[in-house]
Short mmCIF file of C-alpha atoms and ligand atoms in Angstrom, two decimals:
data_model
loop_
_atom_site.label_atom_id
_atom_site.label_comp_id
_atom_site.label_asym_id
_atom_site.label_seq_id
_atom_site.Cartn_x
_atom_site.Cartn_y
_atom_site.Cartn_z
CA MET Z 1 12.48 -38.61 15.67
CA LEU Z 2 12.93 -35.24 17.29
CA CYS Z 3 10.39 -34.16 19.84
CA PRO Z 4 9.67 -30.57 20.76
CA VAL Z 5 11.89 -29.61 23.65
CA LYS Z 6 9.83 -28.38 26.55
CA ILE Z 7 11.76 -26.62 29.23
CA LEU Z 8 10.31 -25.12 32.34
CA GLY Z 9 11.14 -21.44 32.07
CA ILE Z 10 10.59 -18.59 34.45
CA VAL Z 11 8.47 -15.90 32.85
CA VAL Z 12 8.56 -12.53 34.54
CA VAL Z 13 5.87 -10.13 33.42
CA LEU Z 14 5.00 -6.93 35.25
CA GLY Z 15 6.67 -8.27 38.34
CA VAL Z 16 4.57 -11.43 38.48
CA SER Z 17 6.33 -14.66 37.61
CA VAL Z 18 4.85 -18.00 36.71
CA GLN Z 19 6.32 -21.26 35.55
CA GLY Z 20 5.74 -21.26 31.80
CA VAL Z 21 6.55 -23.97 29.31
CA VAL Z 22 9.04 -23.10 26.58
CA HIS Z 23 8.03 -24.80 23.34
CA GLN Z 24 11.15 -24.92 21.17
CA VAL Z 25 9.88 -25.67 17.67
CA SER Z 26 11.48 -26.28 14.30
CA THR Z 27 8.81 -28.10 12.30
CA VAL Z 28 5.22 -27.37 11.29
CA SER Z 29 3.83 -30.23 13.37
CA GLN Z 30 5.69 -29.10 16.49
CA LEU Z 31 4.41 -25.58 15.93
CA LYS Z 32 0.83 -26.74 15.41
CA ASN Z 33 0.99 -28.80 18.61
CA ALA Z 34 2.34 -25.83 20.52
CA LEU Z 35 -0.28 -23.44 19.10
CA SER Z 36 -3.11 -25.74 20.15
CA SER Z 37 -1.82 -26.34 23.67
CA VAL Z 38 -0.11 -23.17 24.92
CA ASN Z 39 -1.15 -21.72 28.24
CA PRO Z 40 -0.67 -18.31 29.86
CA GLY Z 41 3.00 -17.65 30.51
CA ASP Z 42 4.22 -20.12 27.86
CA ILE Z 43 6.72 -19.21 25.17
CA ILE Z 44 6.86 -20.64 21.66
CA ARG Z 45 10.37 -20.23 20.22
CA LEU Z 46 10.57 -20.64 16.48
CA ALA Z 47 13.83 -21.88 14.99
CA ALA Z 48 14.84 -20.33 11.67
CA GLY Z 49 13.07 -22.00 8.78
CA THR Z 50 9.85 -21.89 6.80
CA TYR Z 51 6.56 -22.94 8.38
CA LYS Z 52 3.94 -23.39 5.66
CA ALA Z 53 0.54 -24.42 6.99
CA GLY Z 54 -2.78 -22.99 8.08
CA LEU Z 55 -1.32 -21.78 11.37
CA ASN Z 56 -3.74 -20.43 13.93
CA SER Z 57 -4.53 -20.39 17.63
CA ASP Z 58 -7.53 -19.56 19.78
CA ARG Z 59 -5.67 -19.89 23.09
CA ASN Z 60 -5.53 -16.93 25.48
CA GLY Z 61 -2.86 -15.53 27.70
CA THR Z 62 -3.67 -13.20 30.58
CA ALA Z 63 -2.74 -9.61 31.31
CA THR Z 64 0.05 -10.68 33.65
CA ASN Z 65 1.06 -13.84 31.80
CA PRO Z 66 0.77 -13.40 28.04
CA ILE Z 67 1.59 -16.15 25.57
CA ILE Z 68 4.73 -15.30 23.63
CA MET Z 69 5.57 -16.54 20.15
CA GLU Z 70 8.97 -15.36 18.99
CA GLY Z 71 11.67 -16.09 16.48
CA PRO Z 72 14.32 -14.52 14.31
CA ALA Z 73 13.40 -12.75 11.06
CA ASP Z 74 14.37 -15.89 9.13
CA ALA Z 75 11.66 -17.90 10.87
CA ILE Z 76 9.04 -17.44 8.16
CA LEU Z 77 5.35 -18.21 8.57
CA THR Z 78 3.60 -18.59 5.25
CA ASN Z 79 0.54 -20.15 3.63
CA THR Z 80 -1.66 -19.88 0.58
CA ASN Z 81 -4.27 -18.25 2.84
CA TYR Z 82 -3.28 -16.48 6.10
CA ALA Z 83 0.31 -16.81 7.32
CA PHE Z 84 -0.98 -16.64 10.92
CA HIS Z 85 -4.56 -16.36 12.17
CA LEU Z 86 -4.84 -15.32 15.80
CA LEU Z 87 -8.19 -15.83 17.51
CA GLY Z 88 -7.00 -15.27 21.05
CA SER Z 89 -6.02 -12.48 23.41
CA TYR Z 90 -2.96 -11.47 25.41
CA TRP Z 91 -0.33 -12.72 22.99
CA ILE Z 92 3.04 -11.20 22.16
CA LEU Z 93 4.20 -11.99 18.61
CA ARG Z 94 7.82 -11.01 18.19
CA GLY Z 95 10.63 -11.02 15.67
CA PHE Z 96 9.53 -13.54 13.04
CA THR Z 97 8.38 -12.97 9.45
CA ALA Z 98 4.95 -13.47 7.88
CA ALA Z 99 5.31 -13.60 4.11
CA ASN Z 100 4.43 -14.99 0.70
CA GLY Z 101 0.74 -15.74 1.23
CA LYS Z 102 -2.62 -14.16 0.73
CA LYS Z 103 -2.80 -12.19 4.01
CA GLY Z 104 -0.08 -11.89 6.65
CA ILE Z 105 -1.37 -11.76 10.24
CA VAL Z 106 -5.12 -11.64 10.81
CA VAL Z 107 -6.48 -11.08 14.33
CA ASP Z 108 -10.16 -11.91 14.90
CA TYR Z 109 -11.91 -11.62 18.30
CA GLY Z 110 -8.49 -10.94 19.86
CA GLY Z 111 -7.63 -8.18 22.32
CA HIS Z 112 -4.55 -6.93 24.14
CA ASN Z 113 -2.11 -8.54 21.72
CA ILE Z 114 1.27 -7.00 20.93
CA LEU Z 115 2.87 -7.49 17.52
CA GLU Z 116 6.46 -6.28 17.63
CA ASN Z 117 9.60 -6.36 15.55
CA LEU Z 118 7.88 -8.50 12.92
CA THR Z 119 8.57 -8.44 9.20
CA VAL Z 120 5.39 -8.66 7.13
CA ARG Z 121 6.00 -8.72 3.39
CA ASP Z 122 5.17 -10.08 -0.05
CA LEU Z 123 1.46 -10.70 0.42
CA GLU Z 124 -1.32 -10.75 -2.14
CA GLU Z 125 -3.67 -8.77 0.11
CA GLU Z 126 -3.26 -6.93 3.42
CA GLY Z 127 -0.29 -7.34 5.75
CA ILE Z 128 -1.85 -7.09 9.22
CA HIS Z 129 -5.61 -6.99 9.77
CA PHE Z 130 -7.62 -6.54 12.99
CA ARG Z 131 -11.26 -7.62 12.56
CA PHE Z 132 -14.32 -8.73 14.54
CA PHE Z 133 -14.08 -6.72 17.74
CA SER Z 134 -10.33 -6.97 18.15
CA SER Z 135 -9.55 -4.01 20.42
CA ASP Z 136 -6.59 -2.82 22.48
CA ASN Z 137 -3.94 -4.34 20.24
CA ILE Z 138 -0.50 -2.80 19.59
CA VAL Z 139 1.73 -3.00 16.49
CA ARG Z 140 5.20 -1.59 17.08
CA ASN Z 141 8.59 -1.60 15.42
CA CYS Z 142 7.42 -3.79 12.56
CA LYS Z 143 8.35 -3.62 8.88
CA VAL Z 144 5.47 -4.00 6.45
CA TYR Z 145 6.04 -3.84 2.69
CA ASN Z 146 5.09 -5.38 -0.67
CA THR Z 147 1.41 -5.93 0.12
CA GLY Z 148 -1.46 -6.10 -2.36
CA THR Z 149 0.67 -7.85 -4.93
CA LYS Z 150 -2.32 -9.57 -6.52
CA ARG Z 151 -5.38 -7.45 -5.76
CA PRO Z 152 -4.09 -3.90 -5.50
CA GLY Z 153 -7.33 -2.43 -4.09
CA TYR Z 154 -6.99 -4.93 -1.20
CA GLY Z 155 -3.37 -4.54 -0.33
CA GLU Z 156 -3.25 -2.34 2.76
CA GLY Z 157 -0.21 -2.59 5.01
CA ILE Z 158 -2.19 -2.44 8.26
CA TYR Z 159 -5.98 -2.55 8.33
CA ILE Z 160 -8.17 -1.70 11.34
CA GLY Z 161 -11.80 -2.87 11.37
CA GLN Z 162 -14.00 -3.71 8.41
CA ASP Z 163 -15.92 -1.89 5.73
CA ARG Z 164 -19.54 -1.38 6.81
CA GLY Z 165 -20.55 -3.73 3.98
CA LYS Z 166 -19.05 -6.55 6.08
CA TRP Z 167 -20.52 -5.60 9.46
CA VAL Z 168 -22.60 -8.28 11.17
CA ASN Z 169 -26.23 -7.20 11.70
CA ASN Z 170 -25.28 -3.67 10.65
CA GLN Z 171 -23.34 -3.23 13.90
CA PRO Z 172 -19.98 -1.43 13.66
CA ASP Z 173 -17.02 -3.78 13.83
CA LYS Z 174 -15.50 -2.03 16.80
CA CYS Z 175 -11.78 -2.58 16.80
CA ASP Z 176 -10.97 0.25 19.19
CA ARG Z 177 -7.94 1.74 20.90
CA ILE Z 178 -5.47 0.09 18.53
CA GLN Z 179 -1.97 1.59 18.62
CA ILE Z 180 0.31 1.57 15.58
CA ILE Z 181 3.69 2.87 16.73
CA ASN Z 182 7.17 3.22 15.18
CA ASN Z 183 6.61 0.96 12.20
CA THR Z 184 8.13 1.24 8.73
CA ILE Z 185 5.33 0.82 6.20
CA GLY Z 186 6.03 0.57 2.45
CA PRO Z 187 7.24 0.76 -0.17
CA ASN Z 188 4.86 -1.15 -2.38
CA CYS Z 189 1.83 -1.27 -0.14
CA ALA Z 190 -0.61 -1.14 -3.04
CA GLY Z 191 -3.49 -0.20 -0.74
CA GLU Z 192 -2.85 2.51 1.84
CA GLY Z 193 -0.13 2.04 4.42
CA ILE Z 194 -2.80 2.12 7.13
CA ASP Z 195 -6.54 1.90 6.47
CA ILE Z 196 -8.73 2.84 9.44
CA LYS Z 197 -12.32 1.78 8.91
CA GLU Z 198 -15.56 3.50 9.87
CA GLY Z 199 -16.99 2.32 13.20
CA THR Z 200 -13.59 2.10 14.93
CA CYS Z 201 -12.28 4.69 17.33
CA CYS Z 202 -9.78 6.02 19.74
CA GLY Z 203 -6.54 4.62 18.33
CA LEU Z 204 -3.03 6.03 18.14
CA ILE Z 205 -0.98 6.28 14.94
CA LYS Z 206 2.42 7.48 16.11
CA GLY Z 207 6.02 7.60 14.98
CA ASN Z 208 5.56 5.58 11.80
CA TYR Z 209 7.53 6.03 8.58
CA PHE Z 210 5.64 5.63 5.32
CA ASP Z 211 7.20 5.15 1.90
CA GLY Z 212 4.38 5.67 -0.60
CA HIS Z 213 6.14 4.34 -3.66
CA GLY Z 214 3.94 1.65 -5.19
CA LEU Z 215 0.55 3.02 -4.09
CA SER Z 216 -1.95 1.60 -6.59
CA ASP Z 217 -4.51 4.39 -7.16
CA VAL Z 218 -7.14 1.58 -7.21
CA ASN Z 219 -10.00 2.11 -4.65
CA SER Z 220 -8.62 5.62 -3.92
CA ASP Z 221 -5.34 4.18 -2.70
CA ASP Z 222 -3.46 7.42 -3.14
CA SER Z 223 -2.38 8.31 0.43
CA TRP Z 224 -0.33 6.83 3.26
CA VAL Z 225 -3.20 6.70 5.72
CA ASP Z 226 -6.98 6.70 5.28
CA VAL Z 227 -8.93 7.67 8.41
CA LYS Z 228 -12.61 6.76 8.37
CA GLY Z 229 -12.73 6.11 12.12
CA ASP Z 230 -13.20 8.65 14.90
CA SER Z 231 -11.12 10.10 17.72
CA TYR Z 232 -7.73 8.94 16.48
CA ILE Z 233 -4.53 10.72 17.43
CA VAL Z 234 -2.13 10.85 14.47
CA GLU Z 235 1.23 12.25 15.53
CA ASP Z 236 4.98 12.20 14.88
CA ASN Z 237 4.63 10.25 11.62
CA ARG Z 238 6.80 10.88 8.56
CA GLY Z 239 5.72 10.17 5.02
CA TYR Z 240 7.90 10.09 1.93
CA TRP Z 241 6.41 10.30 -1.58
CA THR Z 242 2.73 9.92 -2.30
CA LEU Z 243 0.37 9.79 -5.26
CA GLU Z 244 -2.05 12.49 -4.09
CA ASP Z 245 -2.34 13.25 -0.36
CA GLY Z 246 -0.51 12.20 2.79
CA PHE Z 247 -3.33 11.55 5.25
CA GLN Z 248 -6.95 11.45 4.08
CA VAL Z 249 -9.97 11.69 6.36
CA ARG Z 250 -13.33 10.59 5.00
CA ASP Z 251 -16.94 9.90 5.83
CA HIS Z 252 -17.77 6.38 4.73
CA MET Z 253 -21.31 6.14 6.09
CA PRO Z 254 -24.40 6.41 3.88
CA VAL Z 255 -26.17 9.77 4.03
CA ASP Z 256 -29.42 8.19 5.28
CA SER Z 257 -27.63 6.62 8.30
CA GLY Z 258 -27.48 10.06 9.90
CA ILE Z 259 -23.95 9.19 11.02
CA VAL Z 260 -20.79 10.88 9.75
CA SER Z 261 -17.50 9.02 10.10
CA GLY Z 262 -13.99 10.44 10.24
CA CYS Z 263 -14.62 12.91 13.07
CA ASN Z 264 -12.80 14.17 16.13
CA ASN Z 265 -9.33 13.17 14.88
CA VAL Z 266 -6.20 15.11 15.85
CA PHE Z 267 -3.10 15.55 13.66
CA ARG Z 268 0.14 16.93 15.08
CA ARG Z 269 3.90 16.90 14.43
CA ASN Z 270 3.55 14.85 11.24
CA HIS Z 271 5.95 15.52 8.38
CA CYS Z 272 4.84 15.14 4.77
CA ASP Z 273 7.60 14.90 2.17
CA MET Z 274 5.08 14.90 -0.65
CA TYR Z 275 6.41 14.80 -4.20
CA ALA Z 276 2.72 15.25 -5.08
CA SER Z 277 0.33 18.15 -5.55
CA GLY Z 278 -2.35 17.18 -3.03
CA TYR Z 279 -2.60 17.90 0.69
CA CYS Z 280 -0.53 16.63 3.57
CA ILE Z 281 -3.79 16.24 5.52
CA TYR Z 282 -6.94 16.21 3.39
CA PHE Z 283 -10.51 16.16 4.69
CA ALA Z 284 -12.91 14.67 2.15
CA ASN Z 285 -15.60 15.12 4.85
CA LYS Z 286 -14.84 18.82 5.40
CA GLY Z 287 -17.91 20.63 6.70
CA LYS Z 288 -19.65 17.41 7.78
CA CYS Z 289 -18.01 17.30 11.21
CA ALA Z 290 -16.37 20.35 12.73
CA SER Z 291 -14.34 18.52 15.31
CA ASN Z 292 -11.20 17.41 13.42
CA THR Z 293 -8.01 19.24 14.39
CA VAL Z 294 -4.80 19.94 12.48
CA GLU Z 295 -2.24 21.56 14.77
CA ASP Z 296 0.37 24.02 13.50
CA SER Z 297 3.18 21.58 14.30
CA ASN Z 298 2.69 19.53 11.10
CA THR Z 299 5.30 20.23 8.39
CA LEU Z 300 5.51 19.90 4.63
CA THR Z 301 8.27 19.61 1.99
CA ASN Z 302 8.46 18.98 -1.76
CA GLY Z 303 5.15 20.22 -3.03
CA GLY Z 304 1.53 20.02 -2.01
CA GLN Z 305 -0.35 22.05 0.57
CA MET Z 306 -0.77 21.49 4.28
CA THR Z 307 -4.52 21.02 4.63
CA ASN Z 308 -7.92 22.00 3.30
CA LEU Z 309 -9.40 22.28 6.79
C1 NAG S 1 -10.33 -17.10 24.61
O1 NAG S 1 -11.09 -16.05 25.15
C2 NAG S 1 -12.30 -15.83 24.44
C3 NAG S 1 -12.93 -14.57 25.00
O2 NAG S 1 -13.08 -14.67 26.38
C4 NAG S 1 -13.19 -17.04 24.56
O3 NAG S 1 -14.38 -16.84 23.81
C5 NAG S 1 -12.45 -18.25 23.99
O4 NAG S 1 -13.23 -19.40 24.17
C6 NAG S 1 -11.11 -18.41 24.70
N1 NAG S 1 -10.36 -19.49 24.05
C7 NAG S 1 -10.16 -20.67 24.63
C8 NAG S 1 -9.42 -21.69 23.83
O5 NAG S 1 -10.55 -20.92 25.75
C1 NAG S 2 14.37 -7.41 16.01
O1 NAG S 2 14.63 -8.46 15.08
C2 NAG S 2 15.94 -8.44 14.54
C3 NAG S 2 15.99 -9.47 13.43
O2 NAG S 2 15.58 -10.73 13.87
C4 NAG S 2 16.93 -8.71 15.65
O3 NAG S 2 18.23 -8.67 15.15
C5 NAG S 2 16.76 -7.62 16.71
O4 NAG S 2 17.57 -7.91 17.82
C6 NAG S 2 15.31 -7.53 17.18
N1 NAG S 2 15.17 -6.35 18.02
C7 NAG S 2 14.48 -6.37 19.14
C8 NAG S 2 14.42 -5.08 19.88
O5 NAG S 2 13.93 -7.37 19.55
C1 NAG S 3 9.16 4.91 19.39
O1 NAG S 3 10.37 5.55 19.01
C2 NAG S 3 10.70 6.66 19.89
C3 NAG S 3 11.87 7.37 19.26
O2 NAG S 3 12.92 6.48 18.97
C4 NAG S 3 10.96 6.12 21.28
O3 NAG S 3 11.27 7.18 22.16
C5 NAG S 3 9.71 5.40 21.77
O4 NAG S 3 9.97 4.80 23.03
C6 NAG S 3 9.28 4.32 20.79
N1 NAG S 3 8.00 3.78 21.22
C7 NAG S 3 7.71 2.46 21.19
C8 NAG S 3 6.39 2.06 21.68
O5 NAG S 3 8.50 1.64 20.75
#
């Protein structure tokens, strides 16, 4: 019987090196063992193949010695529920694919994780979801497409936070300072490409490419990005084809809460290639908060109008 090969590797992160264990895995049981025992500085290397199980980990790396899980795009994590459920912090997830399940990668109670160069596709619901106070995470250079294949109103590509209906004790699910950079999102994300929930703030949505073909129009899924959070910077994104608008900003708090969401956001250097009659940047909460900004550097082609602000 093959045993996981553990090699002492030198991990160099931010100039600090530690002896980390390299877990070379090629079966579900090897991967499960690795996920339950990894320590800061360790690397899990996935061989090509399909790993179908309830894969999860609550281990933590550290700022200087993250835990790395990496593999080629043909290392595929899948499951009938979540392909991978991360409940830890300071991980780097790199290169592999999460596909063919209900949700792709779900991060709960996890901060300072980096998801990069992943392929996330063919999922019944959302592709990547940050929930339960998961702040300071980064998603970069990933491809996310074919999400919401079963429940179109629940098929966002990338989802930050939770609807206030799911908040614990009515407290905002603060998933703050999340950065979504240089990803290709769509086609066939039946929910929005990125859904930013009320109660979250201070993130960066930069350099992404959205293909809106396959938006569902269920649950107002008719734009590339929905911003219900506050103080986001949305810049250098390009969108191609939409149902109605490019970027939508909305208040999703009840009137009697006295709180308005979707405020203090900045839009600049985005390009909307619309093929639709709506707005590149539409404010459904116009007049409720004066502090949103659309800079002149945004551009528009193929129909629509720039903004209603
Ligand atoms: C990971 O860190 C969190 C937050 O500090 C902590 O609650 C959790 O117990 C840690 N996980 C493990 C396996 O120690
Ligand atoms: C990203 O993943 C692809 C496919 O596995 C690989 O060929 C490429 O080298 C990776 N790029 C980076 C920057 O890691
Ligand atoms: C995003 O892409 C731009 C343009 O190619 C590049 O300059 C920048 O370093 C990238 N950022 C990240 C975080 O990958």
